[in-house]
Amino acid sequence: MADITLTIAGRSYVVAARDGDEAHLRHLEKMLQKHSPAAQRASGGMSAERTLVYLALILADLLDEANEAPSPSTAAAPTALLDQIADRLEAVAAALEEDAAT
């Protein structure tokens, strides 16, 4: 296990990383850095802890939006089902028209 230093909202934090997790933690650090300016503005620069709370709220909001959005596979299933129903209804309509014509 190694200690790595992450810089978030202008402050450095030493965290323990399991072997092989360093790259993933660096990726997460970049994500946090992307949103840290907004968190710093929201906190008014009052304290690092307050900035981290706002950063957590921003990320929680993004996570909530992602959880609420339908996944592409979920959205595709109803479309396929509606296409099948439309095909069946067209077949029924054609059969009824054929019966009415005779």
PDB file of C-alpha atoms in Angstrom:
ATOM      1  CA  MET A   1       0.000   0.000   0.000  1.00  0.00           C
ATOM      2  CA  ALA A   2       1.337   3.404  -0.955  1.00  0.00           C
ATOM      3  CA  ASP A   3       0.542   6.924   0.175  1.00  0.00           C
ATOM      4  CA  ILE A   4      -0.237   9.406  -2.582  1.00  0.00           C
ATOM      5  CA  THR A   5      -0.942  13.108  -2.391  1.00  0.00           C
ATOM      6  CA  LEU A   6      -4.134  14.402  -3.995  1.00  0.00           C
ATOM      7  CA  THR A   7      -4.691  18.100  -4.540  1.00  0.00           C
ATOM      8  CA  ILE A   8      -8.318  19.150  -4.301  1.00  0.00           C
ATOM      9  CA  ALA A   9      -9.512  22.765  -4.292  1.00  0.00           C
ATOM     10  CA  GLY A  10      -5.979  23.991  -3.769  1.00  0.00           C
ATOM     11  CA  ARG A  11      -5.236  21.821  -0.741  1.00  0.00           C
ATOM     12  CA  SER A  12      -3.172  18.670  -0.570  1.00  0.00           C
ATOM     13  CA  TYR A  13      -4.336  15.469   1.107  1.00  0.00           C
ATOM     14  CA  VAL A  14      -2.281  12.328   1.649  1.00  0.00           C
ATOM     15  CA  VAL A  15      -4.326   9.175   1.170  1.00  0.00           C
ATOM     16  CA  ALA A  16      -3.469   5.494   1.228  1.00  0.00           C
ATOM     17  CA  ALA A  17      -3.860   3.656  -2.064  1.00  0.00           C
ATOM     18  CA  ARG A  18      -3.858  -0.062  -2.641  1.00  0.00           C
ATOM     19  CA  ASP A  19      -1.329  -1.297  -5.153  1.00  0.00           C
ATOM     20  CA  GLY A  20      -2.688  -0.642  -8.631  1.00  0.00           C
ATOM     21  CA  ASP A  21      -5.268   1.946  -7.512  1.00  0.00           C
ATOM     22  CA  GLU A  22      -3.016   4.967  -7.957  1.00  0.00           C
ATOM     23  CA  ALA A  23      -4.140   5.694 -11.531  1.00  0.00           C
ATOM     24  CA  HIS A  24      -7.800   5.440 -10.561  1.00  0.00           C
ATOM     25  CA  LEU A  25      -7.298   7.828  -7.664  1.00  0.00           C
ATOM     26  CA  ARG A  26      -5.548  10.285 -10.001  1.00  0.00           C
ATOM     27  CA  HIS A  27      -8.549  10.051 -12.325  1.00  0.00           C
ATOM     28  CA  LEU A  28     -10.890  10.810  -9.416  1.00  0.00           C
ATOM     29  CA  GLU A  29      -8.638  13.701  -8.401  1.00  0.00           C
ATOM     30  CA  LYS A  30      -9.067  15.215 -11.893  1.00  0.00           C
ATOM     31  CA  MET A  31     -12.849  14.881 -11.593  1.00  0.00           C
ATOM     32  CA  LEU A  32     -12.772  16.681  -8.252  1.00  0.00           C
ATOM     33  CA  GLN A  33     -10.473  19.379  -9.615  1.00  0.00           C
ATOM     34  CA  LYS A  34     -12.925  19.982 -12.459  1.00  0.00           C
ATOM     35  CA  HIS A  35     -15.703  20.885 -10.016  1.00  0.00           C
ATOM     36  CA  SER A  36     -13.625  22.481  -7.265  1.00  0.00           C
ATOM     37  CA  PRO A  37     -13.784  26.066  -8.627  1.00  0.00           C
ATOM     38  CA  ALA A  38     -17.594  26.005  -8.384  1.00  0.00           C
ATOM     39  CA  ALA A  39     -17.383  24.580  -4.863  1.00  0.00           C
ATOM     40  CA  GLN A  40     -14.888  27.261  -3.836  1.00  0.00           C
ATOM     41  CA  ARG A  41     -17.176  29.997  -5.178  1.00  0.00           C
ATOM     42  CA  ALA A  42     -20.181  28.481  -3.401  1.00  0.00           C
ATOM     43  CA  SER A  43     -18.319  28.258  -0.094  1.00  0.00           C
ATOM     44  CA  GLY A  44     -17.165  31.838  -0.333  1.00  0.00           C
ATOM     45  CA  GLY A  45     -13.647  30.671   0.469  1.00  0.00           C
ATOM     46  CA  MET A  46     -14.649  30.359   4.126  1.00  0.00           C
ATOM     47  CA  SER A  47     -12.910  27.063   4.869  1.00  0.00           C
ATOM     48  CA  ALA A  48     -11.567  23.938   3.212  1.00  0.00           C
ATOM     49  CA  GLU A  49     -14.179  21.851   4.993  1.00  0.00           C
ATOM     50  CA  ARG A  50     -17.016  24.004   3.678  1.00  0.00           C
ATOM     51  CA  THR A  51     -15.548  23.812   0.168  1.00  0.00           C
ATOM     52  CA  LEU A  52     -15.415  20.017   0.433  1.00  0.00           C
ATOM     53  CA  VAL A  53     -19.057  19.947   1.557  1.00  0.00           C
ATOM     54  CA  TYR A  54     -20.069  21.952  -1.511  1.00  0.00           C
ATOM     55  CA  LEU A  55     -17.915  19.718  -3.689  1.00  0.00           C
ATOM     56  CA  ALA A  56     -19.671  16.666  -2.224  1.00  0.00           C
ATOM     57  CA  LEU A  57     -23.064  18.270  -2.909  1.00  0.00           C
ATOM     58  CA  ILE A  58     -22.116  19.011  -6.526  1.00  0.00           C
ATOM     59  CA  LEU A  59     -20.991  15.430  -7.059  1.00  0.00           C
ATOM     60  CA  ALA A  60     -24.051  14.016  -5.289  1.00  0.00           C
ATOM     61  CA  ASP A  61     -26.266  16.130  -7.559  1.00  0.00           C
ATOM     62  CA  LEU A  62     -24.475  14.799 -10.644  1.00  0.00           C
ATOM     63  CA  LEU A  63     -24.846  11.249  -9.354  1.00  0.00           C
ATOM     64  CA  ASP A  64     -28.542  11.805  -8.680  1.00  0.00           C
ATOM     65  CA  GLU A  65     -29.059  13.116 -12.224  1.00  0.00           C
ATOM     66  CA  ALA A  66     -27.216  10.108 -13.649  1.00  0.00           C
ATOM     67  CA  ASN A  67     -29.346   7.717 -11.588  1.00  0.00           C
ATOM     68  CA  GLU A  68     -32.559   9.408 -12.711  1.00  0.00           C
ATOM     69  CA  ALA A  69     -31.687   9.364 -16.425  1.00  0.00           C
ATOM     70  CA  PRO A  70     -32.829   6.255 -18.257  1.00  0.00           C
ATOM     71  CA  SER A  71     -30.020   4.064 -19.504  1.00  0.00           C
ATOM     72  CA  PRO A  72     -29.789   3.603 -23.282  1.00  0.00           C
ATOM     73  CA  SER A  73     -30.679  -0.082 -22.997  1.00  0.00           C
ATOM     74  CA  THR A  74     -33.765   0.739 -20.899  1.00  0.00           C
ATOM     75  CA  ALA A  75     -34.886   3.431 -23.318  1.00  0.00           C
ATOM     76  CA  ALA A  76     -34.457   1.125 -26.319  1.00  0.00           C
ATOM     77  CA  ALA A  77     -36.614  -1.661 -24.902  1.00  0.00           C
ATOM     78  CA  PRO A  78     -39.912   0.282 -24.877  1.00  0.00           C
ATOM     79  CA  THR A  79     -39.263   1.526 -28.432  1.00  0.00           C
ATOM     80  CA  ALA A  80     -38.758  -2.023 -29.677  1.00  0.00           C
ATOM     81  CA  LEU A  81     -41.876  -3.153 -27.827  1.00  0.00           C
ATOM     82  CA  LEU A  82     -43.914  -0.307 -29.315  1.00  0.00           C
ATOM     83  CA  ASP A  83     -42.698  -1.253 -32.797  1.00  0.00           C
ATOM     84  CA  GLN A  84     -43.829  -4.849 -32.253  1.00  0.00           C
ATOM     85  CA  ILE A  85     -47.243  -3.689 -31.005  1.00  0.00           C
ATOM     86  CA  ALA A  86     -47.618  -1.348 -33.995  1.00  0.00           C
ATOM     87  CA  ASP A  87     -46.804  -4.209 -36.385  1.00  0.00           C
ATOM     88  CA  ARG A  88     -49.415  -6.433 -34.728  1.00  0.00           C
ATOM     89  CA  LEU A  89     -52.041  -3.689 -34.814  1.00  0.00           C
ATOM     90  CA  GLU A  90     -51.368  -3.116 -38.513  1.00  0.00           C
ATOM     91  CA  ALA A  91     -51.798  -6.844 -39.140  1.00  0.00           C
ATOM     92  CA  VAL A  92     -55.086  -6.858 -37.226  1.00  0.00           C
ATOM     93  CA  ALA A  93     -56.296  -3.781 -39.143  1.00  0.00           C
ATOM     94  CA  ALA A  94     -55.375  -5.416 -42.460  1.00  0.00           C
ATOM     95  CA  ALA A  95     -57.251  -8.579 -41.465  1.00  0.00           C
ATOM     96  CA  LEU A  96     -60.325  -6.568 -40.472  1.00  0.00           C
ATOM     97  CA  GLU A  97     -60.238  -4.627 -43.750  1.00  0.00           C
ATOM     98  CA  GLU A  98     -59.988  -7.911 -45.647  1.00  0.00           C
ATOM     99  CA  ASP A  99     -62.990  -9.334 -43.752  1.00  0.00           C
ATOM    100  CA  ALA A 100     -65.017  -6.154 -44.408  1.00  0.00           C
ATOM    101  CA  ALA A 101     -64.237  -6.322 -48.123  1.00  0.00           C
ATOM    102  CA  THR A 102     -65.642  -9.867 -48.425  1.00  0.00           C
TER     103      THR A 102
END
